[in-house]
C-alpha cells in the first residue's frame, strides 16, 4: 500500500498518539508547525477547510435551530466576540484567498465566501448586522467550535462560546464557570497538577501568541453532536455497540480527535479556544498499519478510570482486540 492510495481524510488526520500508552498531559505545542505522520501531514494552519466543510456547517445550522442555547455569550464578552470574528475570518481569507475575502469598504466590512455563497456586509460593533451576532456568524463560516475565556480575579472564566460538536459536555452548562471548575470531573489531572499548570500557561500568553494541543475519545458512528443535551440520541449506541459483529464494530466505532488551538486575542485580551473535531472509523484507521497497532495498544493499556471517564469501558477491549488481531480485515469495505 502506498500513501498516495489513501484518501485525504486519512492522510490529513491528526493521529494523536506518539507511544503505545496514553496519560493526561498538557501536551501543548506551538501552532502552525506541520506534523508528519505515517499517512501524511497535518497542522500547518490554524483553521482547516476540508471536504466536510459544507456538510458540517449545515449540521451546525440545524443544531442551533433546534437548540439556540449552544450559542451563549455573557454581555461583557461582546468585544471578545468581535475580536474572534476578525481574527478567524482573516485566517480563513489567508487560507483560501481564491474563494474567501474580508475587505473594508468605507465604514463597512464585506465578507465573501464563495464556498457557501455568502456575501455579508457589516459594521464593527453592530451585532444586528450579522446573523447570530459576531460569534454566531463566525460559527457559520468555520468548522471549529469556539470558546472564549475571560481573564480576571487571577483565573480564566468560560464566558462565551458556540459549541455544537461537544464530546459529552455542555457549553450552556459550563458558561460562567472557572477554567478549573470546567475540568473538575477529569480523573488524575488535579492530583497531578495538570489543569492548574495549564491555566497558568494560558494566563501568561501574550497577545497574538498561538499554541495547540490534541484531545481524543471514541464515538459510535460519525456523530459530531455528542453534547450532554442530546445524550439519549447517542448514549444507547455506546452501551450496545460491543454486541455488534466485528465488521460492524470496526465500521461504526470512531477514533474522535480534537485539535484545540489556544490563541490570545490582541484587541480584547480574551483567550480563544478553537476546537476542531476529526473522526476516523477503526476500519479506516486500520489502513495505516502503524496507527492500527498503536491505537490497539493504547486501548488495551488505558487505565480503567480514564477509560470510564471517556466512556469507553463497554467496548474498548473489543476494539483493542480487533485492532491487534492479525485476522481482522486490513482495509475498509
Short mmCIF file of C-alpha atoms in Angstrom, two decimals:
data_model
loop_
_atom_site.label_atom_id
_atom_site.label_comp_id
_atom_site.label_asym_id
_atom_site.label_seq_id
_atom_site.Cartn_x
_atom_site.Cartn_y
_atom_site.Cartn_z
CA UNK A 1 0.00 0.00 0.00
CA UNK A 2 1.28 3.49 -0.78
CA UNK A 3 0.42 6.73 0.97
CA UNK A 4 -0.93 8.17 -2.29
CA UNK A 5 -3.63 5.48 -2.28
CA UNK A 6 -5.12 6.80 0.94
CA UNK A 7 -7.98 9.32 0.90
CA UNK A 8 -7.41 12.84 2.20
CA UNK A 9 -9.49 12.23 5.32
CA UNK A 10 -6.80 9.72 6.36
CA UNK A 11 -3.67 11.50 5.13
CA UNK A 12 -4.75 14.72 6.90
CA UNK A 13 -5.95 13.02 10.07
CA UNK A 14 -4.30 14.29 13.30
CA UNK A 15 -3.42 10.91 14.80
CA UNK A 16 -2.67 11.85 18.43
CA UNK A 17 -0.53 9.01 19.84
CA UNK A 18 3.25 9.02 19.85
CA UNK A 19 3.71 5.98 22.12
CA UNK A 20 1.79 2.80 22.91
CA UNK A 21 0.29 4.25 26.09
CA UNK A 22 -1.64 7.38 26.97
CA UNK A 23 -1.84 9.57 30.08
CA UNK A 24 -3.27 13.04 30.55
CA UNK A 25 -0.85 15.89 29.96
CA UNK A 26 -0.99 19.49 28.81
CA UNK A 27 0.68 18.37 25.52
CA UNK A 28 0.80 21.97 24.31
CA UNK A 29 3.00 22.90 21.36
CA UNK A 30 3.35 25.91 19.04
CA UNK A 31 0.68 26.26 16.37
CA UNK A 32 1.30 26.21 12.60
CA UNK A 33 4.07 23.61 12.83
CA UNK A 34 3.35 20.72 10.42
CA UNK A 35 3.26 17.25 11.97
CA UNK A 36 4.37 14.35 9.77
CA UNK A 37 2.54 11.06 10.34
CA UNK A 38 2.76 7.57 8.86
CA UNK A 39 -0.06 8.57 6.49
CA UNK A 40 0.68 12.18 5.64
CA UNK A 41 0.72 15.52 7.47
CA UNK A 42 -1.47 17.89 9.48
CA UNK A 43 -1.15 21.09 11.50
CA UNK A 44 0.36 23.66 9.13
CA UNK A 45 -2.53 26.12 9.67
CA UNK A 46 -4.76 27.31 12.49
CA UNK A 47 -8.02 26.72 10.62
CA UNK A 48 -8.73 23.90 8.20
CA UNK A 49 -11.25 23.82 5.36
CA UNK A 50 -11.72 20.28 4.09
CA UNK A 51 -14.20 18.13 2.19
CA UNK A 52 -16.55 18.09 5.20
CA UNK A 53 -16.86 21.89 5.25
CA UNK A 54 -20.33 22.45 3.84
CA UNK A 55 -21.82 19.37 5.49
CA UNK A 56 -20.51 20.20 8.96
CA UNK A 57 -21.71 23.80 8.77
CA UNK A 58 -25.14 22.57 7.66
CA UNK A 59 -25.17 20.28 10.69
CA UNK A 60 -24.31 23.22 12.95
CA UNK A 61 -27.12 25.29 11.46
CA UNK A 62 -29.64 22.51 12.18
CA UNK A 63 -28.36 22.04 15.74
CA UNK A 64 -28.57 25.75 16.53
CA UNK A 65 -32.06 25.97 15.06
CA UNK A 66 -33.18 23.16 17.37
CA UNK A 67 -31.24 24.42 20.42
CA UNK A 68 -30.15 28.09 20.37
CA UNK A 69 -28.53 27.71 23.82
CA UNK A 70 -25.50 26.11 22.13
CA UNK A 71 -24.52 29.75 21.46
CA UNK A 72 -24.08 31.57 24.78
CA UNK A 73 -22.39 34.94 25.29
CA UNK A 74 -22.25 36.80 28.60
CA UNK A 75 -22.72 40.56 27.99
CA UNK A 76 -19.16 41.62 28.87
CA UNK A 77 -17.78 39.26 26.18
CA UNK A 78 -19.15 41.19 23.18
CA UNK A 79 -15.76 42.81 22.41
CA UNK A 80 -14.10 39.38 22.55
CA UNK A 81 -16.66 38.00 20.08
CA UNK A 82 -15.85 40.76 17.61
CA UNK A 83 -12.15 40.18 18.16
CA UNK A 84 -12.61 36.47 17.46
CA UNK A 85 -14.63 37.22 14.33
CA UNK A 86 -11.93 39.44 12.82
CA UNK A 87 -9.15 37.05 13.78
CA UNK A 88 -10.68 33.91 12.32
CA UNK A 89 -12.16 35.49 9.18
CA UNK A 90 -8.69 36.82 8.37
CA UNK A 91 -7.33 33.30 8.87
CA UNK A 92 -9.92 31.84 6.50
CA UNK A 93 -9.24 34.51 3.86
CA UNK A 94 -5.49 33.84 4.07
CA UNK A 95 -6.06 30.09 3.83
CA UNK A 96 -8.43 30.22 0.83
CA UNK A 97 -7.94 33.58 -0.96
CA UNK A 98 -9.38 32.02 -4.10
CA UNK A 99 -12.85 31.74 -2.54
CA UNK A 100 -12.82 33.89 0.64
CA UNK A 101 -12.16 37.57 1.20
CA UNK A 102 -12.52 40.13 4.01
CA UNK A 103 -12.21 43.72 2.84
CA UNK A 104 -13.12 47.15 4.09
CA UNK A 105 -15.44 49.38 2.08
CA UNK A 106 -15.72 52.80 3.69
CA UNK A 107 -17.07 52.33 7.21
CA UNK A 108 -18.23 48.79 6.44
CA UNK A 109 -16.59 45.40 6.11
CA UNK A 110 -17.54 42.92 3.42
CA UNK A 111 -17.09 39.17 3.88
CA UNK A 112 -17.26 36.96 0.81
CA UNK A 113 -17.31 33.16 0.98
CA UNK A 114 -17.87 31.57 -2.41
CA UNK A 115 -17.87 28.05 -0.94
CA UNK A 116 -21.14 28.85 0.85
CA UNK A 117 -22.45 31.53 -1.49
CA UNK A 118 -22.21 34.16 1.28
CA UNK A 119 -21.63 37.87 0.83
CA UNK A 120 -22.18 39.71 4.11
CA UNK A 121 -21.75 43.42 4.74
CA UNK A 122 -21.45 44.61 8.36
CA UNK A 123 -20.10 47.37 10.56
CA UNK A 124 -17.88 46.76 13.59
CA UNK A 125 -19.81 46.59 16.84
CA UNK A 126 -23.25 46.25 15.21
CA UNK A 127 -24.42 42.85 16.44
CA UNK A 128 -27.67 43.12 14.48
CA UNK A 129 -25.78 43.37 11.19
CA UNK A 130 -24.71 39.73 11.42
CA UNK A 131 -26.99 36.67 11.67
CA UNK A 132 -26.42 35.31 15.17
CA UNK A 133 -24.21 38.24 16.12
CA UNK A 134 -20.43 38.11 15.65
CA UNK A 135 -19.91 34.72 17.32
CA UNK A 136 -22.92 33.12 15.68
CA UNK A 137 -21.86 34.34 12.26
CA UNK A 138 -18.30 33.16 12.81
CA UNK A 139 -19.62 29.71 13.67
CA UNK A 140 -21.43 29.64 10.33
CA UNK A 141 -18.12 30.11 8.48
CA UNK A 142 -15.64 27.88 10.34
CA UNK A 143 -15.91 24.20 11.27
CA UNK A 144 -14.40 24.65 14.72
CA UNK A 145 -16.35 25.05 17.93
CA UNK A 146 -15.36 28.30 19.66
CA UNK A 147 -14.91 29.03 23.37
CA UNK A 148 -13.80 32.42 24.70
CA UNK A 149 -12.15 32.74 28.12
CA UNK A 150 -12.09 35.96 30.11
CA UNK A 151 -9.16 36.56 32.47
CA UNK A 152 -9.95 38.21 35.80
CA UNK A 153 -9.53 37.67 39.55
CA UNK A 154 -6.47 35.54 38.91
CA UNK A 155 -8.46 32.96 36.90
CA UNK A 156 -9.83 32.18 33.47
CA UNK A 157 -13.60 32.05 33.01
CA UNK A 158 -15.52 30.32 30.19
CA UNK A 159 -17.81 33.25 29.49
CA UNK A 160 -18.78 32.79 25.82
CA UNK A 161 -18.96 30.02 23.31
CA UNK A 162 -20.55 28.43 20.29
CA UNK A 163 -20.29 24.68 20.75
CA UNK A 164 -22.36 22.30 18.65
CA UNK A 165 -19.94 19.36 18.43
CA UNK A 166 -19.12 18.72 22.10
CA UNK A 167 -17.97 15.28 23.23
CA UNK A 168 -20.12 14.60 26.32
CA UNK A 169 -20.18 18.11 27.78
CA UNK A 170 -22.31 21.24 27.52
CA UNK A 171 -21.21 24.80 26.83
CA UNK A 172 -24.56 26.09 28.09
CA UNK A 173 -23.92 24.37 31.43
CA UNK A 174 -20.27 25.47 31.65
CA UNK A 175 -20.70 29.14 30.71
CA UNK A 176 -19.63 31.43 33.53
CA UNK A 177 -17.52 28.75 35.23
CA UNK A 178 -13.85 28.99 36.14
CA UNK A 179 -11.41 27.05 33.99
CA UNK A 180 -10.61 24.78 36.95
CA UNK A 181 -14.31 24.07 37.53
CA UNK A 182 -14.94 23.18 33.90
CA UNK A 183 -12.30 20.44 34.15
CA UNK A 184 -13.39 19.28 37.60
CA UNK A 185 -14.64 15.79 36.59
CA UNK A 186 -11.48 14.74 34.71
CA UNK A 187 -9.65 11.98 36.64
CA UNK A 188 -5.99 12.30 37.67
CA UNK A 189 -5.44 15.81 36.33
CA UNK A 190 -5.94 17.58 39.66
CA UNK A 191 -3.77 15.23 41.69
CA UNK A 192 -1.01 15.65 39.11
CA UNK A 193 -1.48 19.42 38.86
CA UNK A 194 -2.09 19.37 35.10
CA UNK A 195 -5.08 21.75 34.99
CA UNK A 196 -3.59 24.43 37.28
CA UNK A 197 -0.40 24.35 35.19
CA UNK A 198 -2.43 24.66 32.00
CA UNK A 199 -4.33 27.64 33.39
CA UNK A 200 -1.12 29.39 34.45
CA UNK A 201 0.31 28.78 30.97
CA UNK A 202 -2.77 30.26 29.28
CA UNK A 203 -2.80 33.30 31.54
CA UNK A 204 0.81 34.05 30.57
CA UNK A 205 0.03 34.07 26.82
CA UNK A 206 0.85 37.37 25.12
CA UNK A 207 -1.43 38.98 22.51
CA UNK A 208 -1.15 37.09 19.25
CA UNK A 209 0.55 34.00 20.70
CA UNK A 210 -0.84 30.72 19.34
CA UNK A 211 -0.50 27.19 20.63
CA UNK A 212 -2.33 23.92 20.09
CA UNK A 213 -2.98 20.58 21.72
CA UNK A 214 -4.91 17.42 20.88
CA UNK A 215 -7.51 15.53 22.84
CA UNK A 216 -9.27 12.27 21.96
CA UNK A 217 -12.13 9.95 22.75
CA UNK A 218 -14.25 7.48 20.77
CA UNK A 219 -17.67 7.76 19.17
CA UNK A 220 -20.20 5.38 17.71
CA UNK A 221 -20.92 6.43 14.11
CA UNK A 222 -19.83 9.77 12.64
CA UNK A 223 -21.93 11.81 15.04
CA UNK A 224 -20.34 15.18 15.74
CA UNK A 225 -23.00 16.32 18.20
CA UNK A 226 -22.42 14.30 21.34
CA UNK A 227 -23.28 17.03 23.81
CA UNK A 228 -24.98 16.14 27.09
CA UNK A 229 -28.17 17.87 25.86
CA UNK A 230 -28.78 15.06 23.37
CA UNK A 231 -27.38 12.12 25.35
CA UNK A 232 -30.48 9.94 24.71
CA UNK A 233 -29.78 10.16 20.98
CA UNK A 234 -26.25 8.73 21.22
CA UNK A 235 -25.84 7.13 24.64
CA UNK A 236 -27.69 3.91 23.81
CA UNK A 237 -25.39 3.13 20.87
CA UNK A 238 -22.38 3.50 23.14
CA UNK A 239 -23.94 0.93 25.51
CA UNK A 240 -24.81 -1.62 22.81
CA UNK A 241 -22.03 -1.38 20.22
CA UNK A 242 -19.91 -4.03 21.99
CA UNK A 243 -22.52 -6.63 20.99
CA UNK A 244 -22.15 -5.84 17.27
CA UNK A 245 -20.39 -8.23 14.87
CA UNK A 246 -16.71 -7.49 14.28
CA UNK A 247 -17.19 -5.90 10.87
CA UNK A 248 -19.94 -3.59 12.13
CA UNK A 249 -17.88 -2.71 15.20
CA UNK A 250 -14.93 -1.70 13.02
CA UNK A 251 -17.07 0.38 10.66
CA UNK A 252 -19.08 2.17 13.36
CA UNK A 253 -16.54 2.83 16.12
CA UNK A 254 -14.64 6.07 15.53
CA UNK A 255 -11.43 7.50 16.93
CA UNK A 256 -12.50 11.08 17.63
CA UNK A 257 -9.70 13.64 17.84
CA UNK A 258 -9.94 17.32 18.73
CA UNK A 259 -7.28 19.77 17.58
CA UNK A 260 -7.57 22.64 20.04
CA UNK A 261 -5.94 25.96 19.14
CA UNK A 262 -5.28 28.34 22.04
CA UNK A 263 -4.89 31.96 20.97
CA UNK A 264 -4.58 35.17 22.97
CA UNK A 265 -6.68 37.70 21.07
CA UNK A 266 -4.96 41.01 20.52
CA UNK A 267 -7.70 43.62 20.92
CA UNK A 268 -9.82 42.15 23.74
CA UNK A 269 -7.21 40.10 25.59
CA UNK A 270 -9.51 37.08 25.74
CA UNK A 271 -8.14 33.58 25.23
CA UNK A 272 -9.82 31.84 22.29
CA UNK A 273 -10.16 28.07 22.07
CA UNK A 274 -10.83 26.77 18.57
CA UNK A 275 -11.88 23.12 18.80
CA UNK A 276 -11.90 21.19 15.55
CA UNK A 277 -13.15 17.60 15.60
CA UNK A 278 -11.96 14.86 13.24
CA UNK A 279 -13.11 11.23 13.13
CA UNK A 280 -11.87 8.00 11.57
CA UNK A 281 -13.51 4.61 11.91
CA UNK A 282 -11.42 1.69 13.12
CA UNK A 283 -11.71 0.22 9.62
CA UNK A 284 -10.29 3.42 8.09
CA UNK A 285 -7.60 3.71 10.74
CA UNK A 286 -6.56 0.11 10.08
CA UNK A 287 -5.46 1.14 6.58
CA UNK A 288 -2.38 2.62 8.28
CA UNK A 289 -0.75 -0.40 9.98
CA UNK A 290 1.29 1.70 12.44
CA UNK A 291 -1.86 3.50 13.63
CA UNK A 292 -3.79 0.28 13.90
CA UNK A 293 -1.19 -1.33 16.19
CA UNK A 294 -0.54 1.77 18.26
CA UNK A 295 -4.19 2.58 18.96
CA UNK A 296 -4.83 -1.07 19.81
CA UNK A 297 -2.05 -0.97 22.42
CA UNK A 298 -3.29 2.37 23.80
CA UNK A 299 -6.80 0.98 24.32
CA UNK A 300 -5.56 -2.25 25.84
CA UNK A 301 -3.27 -0.44 28.31
CA UNK A 302 -5.52 2.51 29.22
CA UNK A 303 -6.23 2.65 32.99
CA UNK A 304 -9.79 1.81 33.96
CA UNK A 305 -10.62 5.21 35.48
CA UNK A 306 -9.53 7.01 32.31
CA UNK A 307 -11.45 4.58 30.09
CA UNK A 308 -14.54 5.06 32.24
CA UNK A 309 -14.33 8.88 32.10
CA UNK A 310 -14.00 8.75 28.30
CA UNK A 311 -17.00 6.42 28.09
CA UNK A 312 -15.01 3.55 26.55
CA UNK A 313 -15.46 0.88 29.21
CA UNK A 314 -18.17 -1.14 27.47
CA UNK A 315 -16.35 -1.60 24.17
CA UNK A 316 -12.67 -0.71 24.44
CA UNK A 317 -11.43 -4.28 24.89
CA UNK A 318 -13.39 -5.47 21.84
CA UNK A 319 -11.95 -2.54 19.87
CA UNK A 320 -8.41 -3.31 21.05
CA UNK A 321 -8.81 -7.00 20.20
CA UNK A 322 -9.98 -6.14 16.68
CA UNK A 323 -7.12 -3.71 16.10
CA UNK A 324 -4.46 -6.10 17.41
CA UNK A 325 -5.85 -9.25 15.81
CA UNK A 326 -3.93 -10.40 12.69
CA UNK A 327 -7.16 -11.92 11.39
CA UNK A 328 -9.12 -8.63 11.32
CA UNK A 329 -9.52 -7.17 7.81
CA UNK A 330 -6.84 -4.58 6.93
CA UNK A 331 -9.00 -2.31 4.79
CA UNK A 332 -12.36 -0.56 4.79
CA UNK A 333 -15.20 -2.12 2.81
#
